[in-house]
C-alpha cells in the first residue's frame, strides 16, 4: 500500500474536559498518513484516481473546528472516519497533537495516534 502524508495541519478547536478549554479554545496539530494504491493515478496522471490531499486537509480542519469533544481520542476517531470517506483511502493513521494541554509540569506535547482501516 502506498502512503500520502500530511504533516502539521493546524486548527483552533474547543476540545477538552475543562471549561477554559471549551471557552477559549486552543490550537491542535494533526498529522495524517493515508494508505491507498496510487498506481492507477500514476499510470494515467489523473487526480481523480487518487486522494485529493488539499480536500482532505480542509475536511480535517473542519472537524477540528467543529463540534467540541472532551477527548482527543474522540477527535482522532472523527478525523479517521472523515478520511476513510474517500473511496481510495483504505487505511489512515491519525496523530492529534495537543501542545497546549492543561498540564501543570513542563512538557513538549501530548499526542494520540490511531490507525483505522476499511477492513
PDB file of N, CA and C in Angstrom, residues 8-73:
ATOM      1  N   UNK A   8       1.425  18.420  10.173  1.00  0.00           N
ATOM      2  CA  UNK A   8       1.342  19.750  10.752  1.00  0.00           C
ATOM      3  C   UNK A   8       0.119  20.573  10.387  1.00  0.00           C
ATOM      4  N   UNK A   9      -1.005  19.907  10.098  1.00  0.00           N
ATOM      5  CA  UNK A   9      -2.245  20.653   9.870  1.00  0.00           C
ATOM      6  C   UNK A   9      -2.652  21.323  11.185  1.00  0.00           C
ATOM      7  N   UNK A  10      -2.889  22.607  11.146  1.00  0.00           N
ATOM      8  CA  UNK A  10      -3.200  23.358  12.366  1.00  0.00           C
ATOM      9  C   UNK A  10      -4.599  23.945  12.290  1.00  0.00           C
ATOM     10  N   UNK A  11      -5.298  23.838  13.421  1.00  0.00           N
ATOM     11  CA  UNK A  11      -6.633  24.438  13.515  1.00  0.00           C
ATOM     12  C   UNK A  11      -6.950  24.704  14.978  1.00  0.00           C
ATOM     13  N   UNK A  12      -7.784  25.685  15.194  1.00  0.00           N
ATOM     14  CA  UNK A  12      -8.202  26.019  16.558  1.00  0.00           C
ATOM     15  C   UNK A  12      -9.500  25.272  16.847  1.00  0.00           C
ATOM     16  N   UNK A  13      -9.511  24.578  17.974  1.00  0.00           N
ATOM     17  CA  UNK A  13     -10.690  23.840  18.392  1.00  0.00           C
ATOM     18  C   UNK A  13     -11.004  24.119  19.845  1.00  0.00           C
ATOM     19  N   UNK A  14     -12.178  23.703  20.262  1.00  0.00           N
ATOM     20  CA  UNK A  14     -12.641  23.942  21.636  1.00  0.00           C
ATOM     21  C   UNK A  14     -12.855  22.610  22.347  1.00  0.00           C
ATOM     22  N   UNK A  15     -11.881  21.718  22.210  1.00  0.00           N
ATOM     23  CA  UNK A  15     -11.977  20.380  22.773  1.00  0.00           C
ATOM     24  C   UNK A  15     -11.272  20.324  24.124  1.00  0.00           C
ATOM     25  N   UNK A  16     -11.818  19.495  25.011  1.00  0.00           N
ATOM     26  CA  UNK A  16     -11.205  19.307  26.319  1.00  0.00           C
ATOM     27  C   UNK A  16     -12.261  19.146  27.387  1.00  0.00           C
ATOM     28  N   UNK A  17     -11.825  18.686  28.537  1.00  0.00           N
ATOM     29  CA  UNK A  17     -12.767  18.433  29.628  1.00  0.00           C
ATOM     30  C   UNK A  17     -12.937  19.629  30.561  1.00  0.00           C
ATOM     31  N   UNK A  18     -12.056  20.616  30.442  1.00  0.00           N
ATOM     32  CA  UNK A  18     -12.129  21.763  31.347  1.00  0.00           C
ATOM     33  C   UNK A  18     -12.874  22.927  30.688  1.00  0.00           C
ATOM     34  N   UNK A  19     -13.651  23.661  31.486  1.00  0.00           N
ATOM     35  CA  UNK A  19     -14.421  24.780  30.939  1.00  0.00           C
ATOM     36  C   UNK A  19     -13.557  25.788  30.167  1.00  0.00           C
ATOM     37  N   UNK A  20     -12.360  26.064  30.667  1.00  0.00           N
ATOM     38  CA  UNK A  20     -11.485  27.023  29.985  1.00  0.00           C
ATOM     39  C   UNK A  20     -11.134  26.562  28.571  1.00  0.00           C
ATOM     40  N   UNK A  21     -10.913  25.261  28.409  1.00  0.00           N
ATOM     41  CA  UNK A  21     -10.588  24.719  27.085  1.00  0.00           C
ATOM     42  C   UNK A  21     -11.762  24.910  26.129  1.00  0.00           C
ATOM     43  N   UNK A  22     -12.955  24.691  26.636  1.00  0.00           N
ATOM     44  CA  UNK A  22     -14.160  24.831  25.812  1.00  0.00           C
ATOM     45  C   UNK A  22     -14.420  26.300  25.460  1.00  0.00           C
ATOM     46  N   UNK A  23     -14.162  27.188  26.405  1.00  0.00           N
ATOM     47  CA  UNK A  23     -14.456  28.606  26.195  1.00  0.00           C
ATOM     48  C   UNK A  23     -13.406  29.283  25.323  1.00  0.00           C
ATOM     49  N   UNK A  24     -12.140  29.098  25.652  1.00  0.00           N
ATOM     50  CA  UNK A  24     -11.063  29.820  24.975  1.00  0.00           C
ATOM     51  C   UNK A  24     -10.559  29.103  23.729  1.00  0.00           C
ATOM     52  N   UNK A  25     -10.650  27.788  23.720  1.00  0.00           N
ATOM     53  CA  UNK A  25     -10.107  27.018  22.615  1.00  0.00           C
ATOM     54  C   UNK A  25      -8.591  26.976  22.650  1.00  0.00           C
ATOM     55  N   UNK A  26      -8.017  26.193  21.744  1.00  0.00           N
ATOM     56  CA  UNK A  26      -6.566  26.071  21.645  1.00  0.00           C
ATOM     57  C   UNK A  26      -6.225  25.478  20.283  1.00  0.00           C
ATOM     58  N   UNK A  27      -4.961  25.548  19.936  1.00  0.00           N
ATOM     59  CA  UNK A  27      -4.511  25.014  18.656  1.00  0.00           C
ATOM     60  C   UNK A  27      -4.264  23.522  18.775  1.00  0.00           C
ATOM     61  N   UNK A  28      -4.765  22.790  17.801  1.00  0.00           N
ATOM     62  CA  UNK A  28      -4.491  21.367  17.655  1.00  0.00           C
ATOM     63  C   UNK A  28      -3.712  21.186  16.367  1.00  0.00           C
ATOM     64  N   UNK A  29      -2.806  20.224  16.365  1.00  0.00           N
ATOM     65  CA  UNK A  29      -1.994  19.924  15.189  1.00  0.00           C
ATOM     66  C   UNK A  29      -2.279  18.472  14.815  1.00  0.00           C
ATOM     67  N   UNK A  30      -2.491  18.230  13.525  1.00  0.00           N
ATOM     68  CA  UNK A  30      -2.853  16.889  13.062  1.00  0.00           C
ATOM     69  C   UNK A  30      -1.866  16.439  11.985  1.00  0.00           C
ATOM     70  N   UNK A  31      -1.392  15.198  12.127  1.00  0.00           N
ATOM     71  CA  UNK A  31      -0.590  14.533  11.114  1.00  0.00           C
ATOM     72  C   UNK A  31      -1.409  13.352  10.594  1.00  0.00           C
ATOM     73  N   UNK A  32      -1.370  13.148   9.278  1.00  0.00           N
ATOM     74  CA  UNK A  32      -2.111  12.046   8.659  1.00  0.00           C
ATOM     75  C   UNK A  32      -1.185  11.247   7.753  1.00  0.00           C
ATOM     76  N   UNK A  33      -1.408   9.947   7.725  1.00  0.00           N
ATOM     77  CA  UNK A  33      -0.819   9.096   6.701  1.00  0.00           C
ATOM     78  C   UNK A  33      -1.976   8.295   6.112  1.00  0.00           C
ATOM     79  N   UNK A  34      -2.239   8.537   4.834  1.00  0.00           N
ATOM     80  CA  UNK A  34      -3.332   7.881   4.135  1.00  0.00           C
ATOM     81  C   UNK A  34      -2.775   6.715   3.334  1.00  0.00           C
ATOM     82  N   UNK A  35      -3.334   5.534   3.518  1.00  0.00           N
ATOM     83  CA  UNK A  35      -2.911   4.353   2.776  1.00  0.00           C
ATOM     84  C   UNK A  35      -3.827   4.108   1.595  1.00  0.00           C
ATOM     85  N   UNK A  36      -3.262   4.050   0.399  1.00  0.00           N
ATOM     86  CA  UNK A  36      -4.043   3.819  -0.808  1.00  0.00           C
ATOM     87  C   UNK A  36      -3.129   3.311  -1.914  1.00  0.00           C
ATOM     88  N   UNK A  37      -3.730   2.818  -2.967  1.00  0.00           N
ATOM     89  CA  UNK A  37      -2.983   2.360  -4.130  1.00  0.00           C
ATOM     90  C   UNK A  37      -2.913   3.519  -5.121  1.00  0.00           C
ATOM     91  N   UNK A  38      -1.725   4.082  -5.310  1.00  0.00           N
ATOM     92  CA  UNK A  38      -1.582   5.234  -6.203  1.00  0.00           C
ATOM     93  C   UNK A  38      -1.230   4.839  -7.642  1.00  0.00           C
ATOM     94  N   UNK A  39      -1.095   3.546  -7.902  1.00  0.00           N
ATOM     95  CA  UNK A  39      -0.708   3.126  -9.257  1.00  0.00           C
ATOM     96  C   UNK A  39      -1.680   3.580 -10.346  1.00  0.00           C
ATOM     97  N   UNK A  40      -3.000   3.448 -10.156  1.00  0.00           N
ATOM     98  CA  UNK A  40      -3.905   3.915 -11.220  1.00  0.00           C
ATOM     99  C   UNK A  40      -3.742   5.411 -11.519  1.00  0.00           C
ATOM    100  N   UNK A  41      -3.586   6.215 -10.484  1.00  0.00           N
ATOM    101  CA  UNK A  41      -3.405   7.655 -10.685  1.00  0.00           C
ATOM    102  C   UNK A  41      -2.091   7.942 -11.398  1.00  0.00           C
ATOM    103  N   UNK A  42      -1.025   7.264 -10.987  1.00  0.00           N
ATOM    104  CA  UNK A  42       0.281   7.482 -11.605  1.00  0.00           C
ATOM    105  C   UNK A  42       0.291   7.040 -13.066  1.00  0.00           C
ATOM    106  N   UNK A  43      -0.348   5.922 -13.354  1.00  0.00           N
ATOM    107  CA  UNK A  43      -0.361   5.400 -14.722  1.00  0.00           C
ATOM    108  C   UNK A  43      -1.049   6.361 -15.684  1.00  0.00           C
ATOM    109  N   UNK A  44      -2.119   7.003 -15.226  1.00  0.00           N
ATOM    110  CA  UNK A  44      -2.892   7.903 -16.086  1.00  0.00           C
ATOM    111  C   UNK A  44      -2.656   9.383 -15.779  1.00  0.00           C
ATOM    112  N   UNK A  45      -1.794   9.663 -14.774  1.00  0.00           N
ATOM    113  CA  UNK A  45      -1.544  11.038 -14.344  1.00  0.00           C
ATOM    114  C   UNK A  45      -2.868  11.760 -14.083  1.00  0.00           C
ATOM    115  N   UNK A  46      -3.738  11.104 -13.265  1.00  0.00           N
ATOM    116  CA  UNK A  46      -5.121  11.539 -13.095  1.00  0.00           C
ATOM    117  C   UNK A  46      -5.449  11.723 -11.613  1.00  0.00           C
ATOM    118  N   UNK A  47      -5.690  12.956 -11.230  1.00  0.00           N
ATOM    119  CA  UNK A  47      -6.039  13.274  -9.844  1.00  0.00           C
ATOM    120  C   UNK A  47      -7.291  12.543  -9.377  1.00  0.00           C
ATOM    121  N   UNK A  48      -8.220  12.298 -10.275  1.00  0.00           N
ATOM    122  CA  UNK A  48      -9.469  11.633  -9.903  1.00  0.00           C
ATOM    123  C   UNK A  48      -9.242  10.195  -9.449  1.00  0.00           C
ATOM    124  N   UNK A  49      -8.073   9.634  -9.719  1.00  0.00           N
ATOM    125  CA  UNK A  49      -7.792   8.245  -9.352  1.00  0.00           C
ATOM    126  C   UNK A  49      -6.938   8.126  -8.097  1.00  0.00           C
ATOM    127  N   UNK A  50      -6.813   9.206  -7.370  1.00  0.00           N
ATOM    128  CA  UNK A  50      -6.079   9.198  -6.101  1.00  0.00           C
ATOM    129  C   UNK A  50      -6.870  10.036  -5.104  1.00  0.00           C
ATOM    130  N   UNK A  51      -6.280  10.351  -3.972  1.00  0.00           N
ATOM    131  CA  UNK A  51      -6.947  11.193  -2.975  1.00  0.00           C
ATOM    132  C   UNK A  51      -6.455  12.630  -3.152  1.00  0.00           C
ATOM    133  N   UNK A  52      -7.370  13.560  -3.128  1.00  0.00           N
ATOM    134  CA  UNK A  52      -7.035  14.982  -3.241  1.00  0.00           C
ATOM    135  C   UNK A  52      -6.670  15.468  -1.844  1.00  0.00           C
ATOM    136  N   UNK A  53      -5.369  15.551  -1.568  1.00  0.00           N
ATOM    137  CA  UNK A  53      -4.947  15.861  -0.199  1.00  0.00           C
ATOM    138  C   UNK A  53      -5.313  17.280   0.227  1.00  0.00           C
ATOM    139  N   UNK A  54      -5.525  18.178  -0.711  1.00  0.00           N
ATOM    140  CA  UNK A  54      -5.995  19.511  -0.354  1.00  0.00           C
ATOM    141  C   UNK A  54      -7.401  19.482   0.218  1.00  0.00           C
ATOM    142  N   UNK A  55      -8.250  18.662  -0.375  1.00  0.00           N
ATOM    143  CA  UNK A  55      -9.608  18.494   0.125  1.00  0.00           C
ATOM    144  C   UNK A  55      -9.582  17.823   1.499  1.00  0.00           C
ATOM    145  N   UNK A  56      -8.756  16.784   1.635  1.00  0.00           N
ATOM    146  CA  UNK A  56      -8.643  16.096   2.927  1.00  0.00           C
ATOM    147  C   UNK A  56      -8.198  17.083   4.004  1.00  0.00           C
ATOM    148  N   UNK A  57      -7.220  17.916   3.708  1.00  0.00           N
ATOM    149  CA  UNK A  57      -6.728  18.893   4.684  1.00  0.00           C
ATOM    150  C   UNK A  57      -7.844  19.828   5.135  1.00  0.00           C
ATOM    151  N   UNK A  58      -8.641  20.317   4.194  1.00  0.00           N
ATOM    152  CA  UNK A  58      -9.750  21.208   4.540  1.00  0.00           C
ATOM    153  C   UNK A  58     -10.784  20.494   5.407  1.00  0.00           C
ATOM    154  N   UNK A  59     -11.064  19.238   5.093  1.00  0.00           N
ATOM    155  CA  UNK A  59     -12.033  18.474   5.873  1.00  0.00           C
ATOM    156  C   UNK A  59     -11.545  18.236   7.296  1.00  0.00           C
ATOM    157  N   UNK A  60     -10.259  17.952   7.446  1.00  0.00           N
ATOM    158  CA  UNK A  60      -9.699  17.727   8.783  1.00  0.00           C
ATOM    159  C   UNK A  60      -9.775  19.000   9.609  1.00  0.00           C
ATOM    160  N   UNK A  61      -9.448  20.127   9.011  1.00  0.00           N
ATOM    161  CA  UNK A  61      -9.565  21.405   9.721  1.00  0.00           C
ATOM    162  C   UNK A  61     -11.018  21.648  10.139  1.00  0.00           C
ATOM    163  N   UNK A  62     -11.958  21.329   9.266  1.00  0.00           N
ATOM    164  CA  UNK A  62     -13.380  21.475   9.618  1.00  0.00           C
ATOM    165  C   UNK A  62     -13.754  20.615  10.822  1.00  0.00           C
ATOM    166  N   UNK A  63     -13.224  19.392  10.890  1.00  0.00           N
ATOM    167  CA  UNK A  63     -13.508  18.510  12.028  1.00  0.00           C
ATOM    168  C   UNK A  63     -12.943  19.120  13.305  1.00  0.00           C
ATOM    169  N   UNK A  64     -11.702  19.602  13.256  1.00  0.00           N
ATOM    170  CA  UNK A  64     -11.077  20.197  14.449  1.00  0.00           C
ATOM    171  C   UNK A  64     -11.841  21.436  14.895  1.00  0.00           C
ATOM    172  N   UNK A  65     -12.280  22.235  13.945  1.00  0.00           N
ATOM    173  CA  UNK A  65     -13.012  23.462  14.281  1.00  0.00           C
ATOM    174  C   UNK A  65     -14.476  23.206  14.607  1.00  0.00           C
ATOM    175  N   UNK A  66     -14.918  21.987  14.411  1.00  0.00           N
ATOM    176  CA  UNK A  66     -16.322  21.639  14.577  1.00  0.00           C
ATOM    177  C   UNK A  66     -16.734  21.366  16.008  1.00  0.00           C
ATOM    178  N   UNK A  67     -17.732  20.519  16.131  1.00  0.00           N
ATOM    179  CA  UNK A  67     -18.349  20.224  17.423  1.00  0.00           C
ATOM    180  C   UNK A  67     -17.322  19.793  18.468  1.00  0.00           C
ATOM    181  N   UNK A  68     -17.277  20.455  19.615  1.00  0.00           N
ATOM    182  CA  UNK A  68     -16.313  20.112  20.657  1.00  0.00           C
ATOM    183  C   UNK A  68     -16.558  18.722  21.250  1.00  0.00           C
ATOM    184  N   UNK A  69     -15.462  18.086  21.622  1.00  0.00           N
ATOM    185  CA  UNK A  69     -15.497  16.797  22.322  1.00  0.00           C
ATOM    186  C   UNK A  69     -14.587  16.904  23.540  1.00  0.00           C
ATOM    187  N   UNK A  70     -14.766  16.000  24.479  1.00  0.00           N
ATOM    188  CA  UNK A  70     -13.925  16.011  25.680  1.00  0.00           C
ATOM    189  C   UNK A  70     -12.514  15.500  25.399  1.00  0.00           C
ATOM    190  N   UNK A  71     -12.417  14.435  24.621  1.00  0.00           N
ATOM    191  CA  UNK A  71     -11.156  13.706  24.490  1.00  0.00           C
ATOM    192  C   UNK A  71     -10.529  13.854  23.110  1.00  0.00           C
ATOM    193  N   UNK A  72      -9.181  13.936  23.071  1.00  0.00           N
ATOM    194  CA  UNK A  72      -8.517  13.945  21.770  1.00  0.00           C
ATOM    195  C   UNK A  72      -8.636  12.572  21.103  1.00  0.00           C
ATOM    196  N   UNK A  73      -8.909  11.535  21.881  1.00  0.00           N
ATOM    197  CA  UNK A  73      -9.173  10.221  21.297  1.00  0.00           C
ATOM    198  C   UNK A  73     -10.419  10.278  20.396  1.00  0.00           C
TER     199      UNK A  73
END
